[in-house]
Short mmCIF file of C-alpha atoms and ligand atoms in Angstrom, two decimals:
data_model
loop_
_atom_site.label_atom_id
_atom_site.label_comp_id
_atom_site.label_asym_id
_atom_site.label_seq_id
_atom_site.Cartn_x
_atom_site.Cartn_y
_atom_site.Cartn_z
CA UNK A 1 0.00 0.00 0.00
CA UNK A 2 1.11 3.54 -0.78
CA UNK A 3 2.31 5.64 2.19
CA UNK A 4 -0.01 8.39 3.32
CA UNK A 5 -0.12 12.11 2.45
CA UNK A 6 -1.12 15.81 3.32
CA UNK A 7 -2.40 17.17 -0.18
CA UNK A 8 -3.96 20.07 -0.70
CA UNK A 9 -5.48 20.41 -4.67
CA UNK A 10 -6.26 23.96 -5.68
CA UNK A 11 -7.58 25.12 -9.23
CA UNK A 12 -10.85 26.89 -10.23
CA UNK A 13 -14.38 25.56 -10.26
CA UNK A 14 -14.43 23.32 -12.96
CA UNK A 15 -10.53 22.54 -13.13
CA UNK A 16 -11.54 18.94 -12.24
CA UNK A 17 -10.66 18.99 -8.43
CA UNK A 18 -13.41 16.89 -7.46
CA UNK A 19 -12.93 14.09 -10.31
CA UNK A 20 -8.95 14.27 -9.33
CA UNK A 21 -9.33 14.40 -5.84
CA UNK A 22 -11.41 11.01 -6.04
CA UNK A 23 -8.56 9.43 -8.21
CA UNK A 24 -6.00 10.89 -5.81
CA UNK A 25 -7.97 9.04 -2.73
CA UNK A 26 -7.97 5.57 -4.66
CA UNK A 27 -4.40 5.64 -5.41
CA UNK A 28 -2.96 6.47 -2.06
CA UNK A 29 -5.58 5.31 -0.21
CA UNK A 30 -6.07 8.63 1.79
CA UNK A 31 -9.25 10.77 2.83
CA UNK A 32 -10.78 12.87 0.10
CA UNK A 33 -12.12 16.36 2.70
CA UNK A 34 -14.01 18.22 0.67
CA UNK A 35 -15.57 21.43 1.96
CA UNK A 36 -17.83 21.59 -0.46
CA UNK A 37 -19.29 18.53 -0.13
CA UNK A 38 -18.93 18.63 3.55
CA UNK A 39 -21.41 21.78 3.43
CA UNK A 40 -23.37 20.39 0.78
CA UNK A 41 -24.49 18.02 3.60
CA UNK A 42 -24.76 19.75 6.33
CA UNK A 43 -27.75 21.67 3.84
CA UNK A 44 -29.25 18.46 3.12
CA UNK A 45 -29.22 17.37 6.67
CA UNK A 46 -30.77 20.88 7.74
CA UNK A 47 -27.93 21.31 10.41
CA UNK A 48 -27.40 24.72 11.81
CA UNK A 49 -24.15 25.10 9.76
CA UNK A 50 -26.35 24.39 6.72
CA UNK A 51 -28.89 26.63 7.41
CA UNK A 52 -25.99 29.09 7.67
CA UNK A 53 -24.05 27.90 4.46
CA UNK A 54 -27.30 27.79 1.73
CA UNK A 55 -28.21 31.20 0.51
CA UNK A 56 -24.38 32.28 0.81
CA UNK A 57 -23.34 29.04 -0.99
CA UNK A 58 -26.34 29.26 -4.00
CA UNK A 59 -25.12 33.05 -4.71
CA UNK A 60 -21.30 31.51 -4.91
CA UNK A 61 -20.07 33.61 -1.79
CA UNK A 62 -17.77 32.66 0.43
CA UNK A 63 -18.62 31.56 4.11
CA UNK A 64 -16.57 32.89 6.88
CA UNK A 65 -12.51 31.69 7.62
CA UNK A 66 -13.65 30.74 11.26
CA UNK A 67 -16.40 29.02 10.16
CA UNK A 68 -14.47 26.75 7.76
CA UNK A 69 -12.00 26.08 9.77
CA UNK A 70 -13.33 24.69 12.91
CA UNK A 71 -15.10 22.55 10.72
CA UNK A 72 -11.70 21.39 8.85
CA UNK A 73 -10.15 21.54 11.99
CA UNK A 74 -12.60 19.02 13.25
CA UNK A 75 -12.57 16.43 9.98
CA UNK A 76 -8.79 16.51 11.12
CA UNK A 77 -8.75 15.31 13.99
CA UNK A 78 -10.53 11.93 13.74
CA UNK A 79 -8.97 9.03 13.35
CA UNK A 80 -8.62 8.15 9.50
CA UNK A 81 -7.12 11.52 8.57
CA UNK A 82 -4.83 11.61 11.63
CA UNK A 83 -3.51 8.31 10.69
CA UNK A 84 -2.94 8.21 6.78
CA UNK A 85 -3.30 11.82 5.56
CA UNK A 86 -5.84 13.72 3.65
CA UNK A 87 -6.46 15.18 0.08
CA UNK A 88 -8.56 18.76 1.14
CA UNK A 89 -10.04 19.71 -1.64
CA UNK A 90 -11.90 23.26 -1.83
CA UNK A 91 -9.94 24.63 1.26
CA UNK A 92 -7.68 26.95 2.26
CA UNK A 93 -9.96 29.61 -0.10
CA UNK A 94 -8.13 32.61 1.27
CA UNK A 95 -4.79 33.23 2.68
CA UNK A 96 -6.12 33.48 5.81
CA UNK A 97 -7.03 30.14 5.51
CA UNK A 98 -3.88 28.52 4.56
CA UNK A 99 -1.93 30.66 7.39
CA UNK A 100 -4.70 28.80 9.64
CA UNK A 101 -4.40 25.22 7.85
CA UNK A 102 -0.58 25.74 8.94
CA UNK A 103 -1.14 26.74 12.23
CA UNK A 104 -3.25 23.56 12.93
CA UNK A 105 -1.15 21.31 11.14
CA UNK A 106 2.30 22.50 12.94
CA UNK A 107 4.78 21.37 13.53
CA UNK A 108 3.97 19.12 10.29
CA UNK A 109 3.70 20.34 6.85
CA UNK A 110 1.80 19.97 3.64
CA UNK A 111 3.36 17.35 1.63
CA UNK A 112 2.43 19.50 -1.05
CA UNK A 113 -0.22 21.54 -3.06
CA UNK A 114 -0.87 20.64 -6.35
CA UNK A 115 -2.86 23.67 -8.57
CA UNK A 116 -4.44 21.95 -11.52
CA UNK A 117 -4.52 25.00 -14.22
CA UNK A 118 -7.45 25.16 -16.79
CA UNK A 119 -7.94 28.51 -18.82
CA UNK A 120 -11.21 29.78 -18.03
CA UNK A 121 -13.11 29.54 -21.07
CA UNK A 122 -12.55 25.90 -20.71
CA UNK A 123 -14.27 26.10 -17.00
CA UNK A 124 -17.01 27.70 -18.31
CA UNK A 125 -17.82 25.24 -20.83
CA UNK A 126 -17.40 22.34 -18.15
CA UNK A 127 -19.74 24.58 -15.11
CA UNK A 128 -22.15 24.83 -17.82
CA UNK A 129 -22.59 21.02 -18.55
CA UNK A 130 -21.74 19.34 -15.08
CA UNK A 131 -24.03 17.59 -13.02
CA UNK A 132 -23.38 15.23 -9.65
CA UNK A 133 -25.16 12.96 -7.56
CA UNK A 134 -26.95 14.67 -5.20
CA UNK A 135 -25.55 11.14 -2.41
CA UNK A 136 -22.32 10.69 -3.37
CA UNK A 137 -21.10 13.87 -4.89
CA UNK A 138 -20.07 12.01 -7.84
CA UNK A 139 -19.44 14.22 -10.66
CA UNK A 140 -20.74 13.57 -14.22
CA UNK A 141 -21.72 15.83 -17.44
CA UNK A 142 -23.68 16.37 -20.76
CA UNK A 143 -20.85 14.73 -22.30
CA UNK A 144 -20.38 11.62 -20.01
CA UNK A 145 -23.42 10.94 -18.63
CA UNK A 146 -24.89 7.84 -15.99
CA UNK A 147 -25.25 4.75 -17.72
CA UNK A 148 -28.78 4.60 -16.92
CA UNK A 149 -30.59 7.83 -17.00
CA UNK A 150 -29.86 10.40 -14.76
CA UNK A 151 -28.79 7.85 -11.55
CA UNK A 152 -25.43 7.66 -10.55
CA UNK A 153 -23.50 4.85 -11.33
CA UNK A 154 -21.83 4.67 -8.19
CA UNK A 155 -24.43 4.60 -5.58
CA UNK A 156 -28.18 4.71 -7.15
CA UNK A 157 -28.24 8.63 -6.45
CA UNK A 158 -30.57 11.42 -7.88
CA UNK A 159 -27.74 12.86 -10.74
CA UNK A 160 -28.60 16.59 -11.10
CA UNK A 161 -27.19 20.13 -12.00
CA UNK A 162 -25.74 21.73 -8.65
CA UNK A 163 -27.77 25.47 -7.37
CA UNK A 164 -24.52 27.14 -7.46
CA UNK A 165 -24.05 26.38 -11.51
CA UNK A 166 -26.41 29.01 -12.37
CA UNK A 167 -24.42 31.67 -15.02
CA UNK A 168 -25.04 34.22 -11.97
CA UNK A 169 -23.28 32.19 -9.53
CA UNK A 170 -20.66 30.82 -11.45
CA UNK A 171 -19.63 34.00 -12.96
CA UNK A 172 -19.16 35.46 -9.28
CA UNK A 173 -17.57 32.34 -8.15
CA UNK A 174 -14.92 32.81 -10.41
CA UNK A 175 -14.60 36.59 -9.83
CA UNK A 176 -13.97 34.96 -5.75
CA UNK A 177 -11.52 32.73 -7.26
CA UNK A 178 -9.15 35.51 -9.00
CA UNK A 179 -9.49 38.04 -6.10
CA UNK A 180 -9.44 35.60 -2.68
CA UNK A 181 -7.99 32.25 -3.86
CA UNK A 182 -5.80 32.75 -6.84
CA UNK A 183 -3.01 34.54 -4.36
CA UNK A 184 -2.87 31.54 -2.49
CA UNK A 185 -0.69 29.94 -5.61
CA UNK A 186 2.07 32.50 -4.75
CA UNK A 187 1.95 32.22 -1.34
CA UNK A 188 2.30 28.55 -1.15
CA UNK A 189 5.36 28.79 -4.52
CA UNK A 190 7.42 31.29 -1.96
CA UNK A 191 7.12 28.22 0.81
CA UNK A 192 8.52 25.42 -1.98
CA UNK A 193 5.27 23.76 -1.17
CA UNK A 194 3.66 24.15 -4.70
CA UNK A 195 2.97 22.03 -8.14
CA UNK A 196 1.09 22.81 -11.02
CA UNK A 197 -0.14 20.43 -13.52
CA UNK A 198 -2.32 21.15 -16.79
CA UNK A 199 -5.69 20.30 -16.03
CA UNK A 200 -6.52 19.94 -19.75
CA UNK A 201 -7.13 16.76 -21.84
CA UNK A 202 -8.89 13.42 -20.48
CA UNK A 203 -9.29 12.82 -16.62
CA UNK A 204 -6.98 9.90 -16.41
CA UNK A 205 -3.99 11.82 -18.35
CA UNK A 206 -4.49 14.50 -15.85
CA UNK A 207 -4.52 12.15 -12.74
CA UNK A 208 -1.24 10.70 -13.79
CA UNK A 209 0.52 14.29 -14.36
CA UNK A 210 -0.48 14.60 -10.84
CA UNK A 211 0.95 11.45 -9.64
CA UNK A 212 4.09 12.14 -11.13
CA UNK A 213 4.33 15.98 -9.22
CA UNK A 214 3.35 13.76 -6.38
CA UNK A 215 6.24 11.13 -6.76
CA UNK A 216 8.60 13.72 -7.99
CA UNK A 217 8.22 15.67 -4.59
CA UNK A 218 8.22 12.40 -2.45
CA UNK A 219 11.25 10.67 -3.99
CA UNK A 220 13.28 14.19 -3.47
CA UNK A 221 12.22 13.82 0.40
CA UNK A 222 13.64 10.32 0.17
CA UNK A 223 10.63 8.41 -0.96
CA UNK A 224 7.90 8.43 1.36
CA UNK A 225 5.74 11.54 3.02
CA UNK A 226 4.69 10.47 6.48
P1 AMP B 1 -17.17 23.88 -3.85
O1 AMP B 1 -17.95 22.63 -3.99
O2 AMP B 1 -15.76 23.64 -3.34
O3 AMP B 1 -17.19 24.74 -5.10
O4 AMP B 1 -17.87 24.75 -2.69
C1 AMP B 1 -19.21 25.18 -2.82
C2 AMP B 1 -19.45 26.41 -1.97
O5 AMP B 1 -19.20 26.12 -0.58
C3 AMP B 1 -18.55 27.59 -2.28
O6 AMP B 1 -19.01 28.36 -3.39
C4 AMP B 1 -18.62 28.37 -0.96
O7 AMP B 1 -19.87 29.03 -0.83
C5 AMP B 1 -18.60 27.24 0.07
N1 AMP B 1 -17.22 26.87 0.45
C6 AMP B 1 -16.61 25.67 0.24
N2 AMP B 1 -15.36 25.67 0.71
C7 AMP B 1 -15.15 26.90 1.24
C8 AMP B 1 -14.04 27.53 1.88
N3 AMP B 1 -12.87 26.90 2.05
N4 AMP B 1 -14.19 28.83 2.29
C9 AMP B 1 -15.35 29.48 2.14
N5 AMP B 1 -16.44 28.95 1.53
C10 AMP B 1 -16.35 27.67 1.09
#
């Protein structure tokens, strides 16, 4: 079995994170966190948080650092993560975030961050035809739909366009993206702690790109990350 690892993957909505991040979990046998889905959730479940997270999430705002942090903070601490690692996908959002990610992690590090780059006309095209289980989270599209109708392959689930891919939404989401997240690619390149990998062509070329930053990283800190 693969060693464990402390991944973050960062791109924009619609670089793929989600479909990599899955891939990524498979293949080193580590925790897929996703904040996203994590909220996602806590809507359907009705929880306070969710109540909270809805109208913010649907317009494509951000929620608060605090708030998704003590909730991160939290997935981090039980048992699975603590043991083997984690690939967080949709957090840190800010810099704020990632100075608090470090914080909680420390004295450990990231293993590293991988930024999966797609140009943005690209994204648009993909937001505009993506659709997910409403269970599972699995992700799916115009282009490569369910086998049978619109109910996901994986676990039976209702397969359906998200709230947040209305034009509206995504066009603000990405506005979030340049001014809040984008930042965080320098910040983490000053601390060595960075890879990007082109996010174009077909999923599996791009999970292998990835796995080869990955390996490329480990083997130069003498083969294994934790
Ligand atoms: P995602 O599935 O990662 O695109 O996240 C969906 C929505 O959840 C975002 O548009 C935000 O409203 C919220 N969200 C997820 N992760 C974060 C985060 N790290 N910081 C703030 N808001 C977040």
């Amino acid at each position: 079995m693969a060693a464990g690892a402390r991944l973050v993957v960062l791109g924009k909505q619609g670089a793929g994170k989600g479909t990599q991040c899955l891939s990524l979990s498979h293949h080193y046998v580590v925790t897929h966190v996703s904040t996203g889905d994590m909220l996602r959730e806590a809507v359907k479940q009705g929880t306070g948080l969710g109540k909270k997270a809805k109208e913010l999430m649907d317009r494509g705002e951000l929620l608060g650092d605090d708030l998704i942090m003590e909730m991160v903070s939290g997935r981090l601490a039980e048992s699975d993560t603590k043991d083997r690692g984690f690939i967080l996908d949709g957090c840190p959002r800010t810099v704020e975030q990632a100075r608090m990610l470090a914080d909680l992690l420390a004295p450990v590090d990231l293993d590293l961050v991988i930024d999966i780059e797609v140009p943005t006309s690209q994204v648009l095209r993909r937001l505009a035809s993506r659709r997910v289980c409403v269970d599972c989270g699995a992700n799916y599209s115009l282009q490569a739909r369910p086998l049978i109708g619109w109910t996901c392959d994986v676990c039976g689930g209702e397969v359906v366009q998200r709230e947040d891919d209305t034009e509206e939404a995504i066009s603000r989401r990405l506005e979030i993206y340049e001014i809040q997240t984008a930042p965080l690619i320098d910040w983490y390149r000053e601390r060595g702690q960075l890879a990007q990998v082109a996010g174009t062509g077909l999923p599996d070329t791009v999970t292998k790109r990835i796995v080869r930053a990955i390996e490329d990283r480990s083997n130069r800190k003498g083969g294994r990350f934790t």
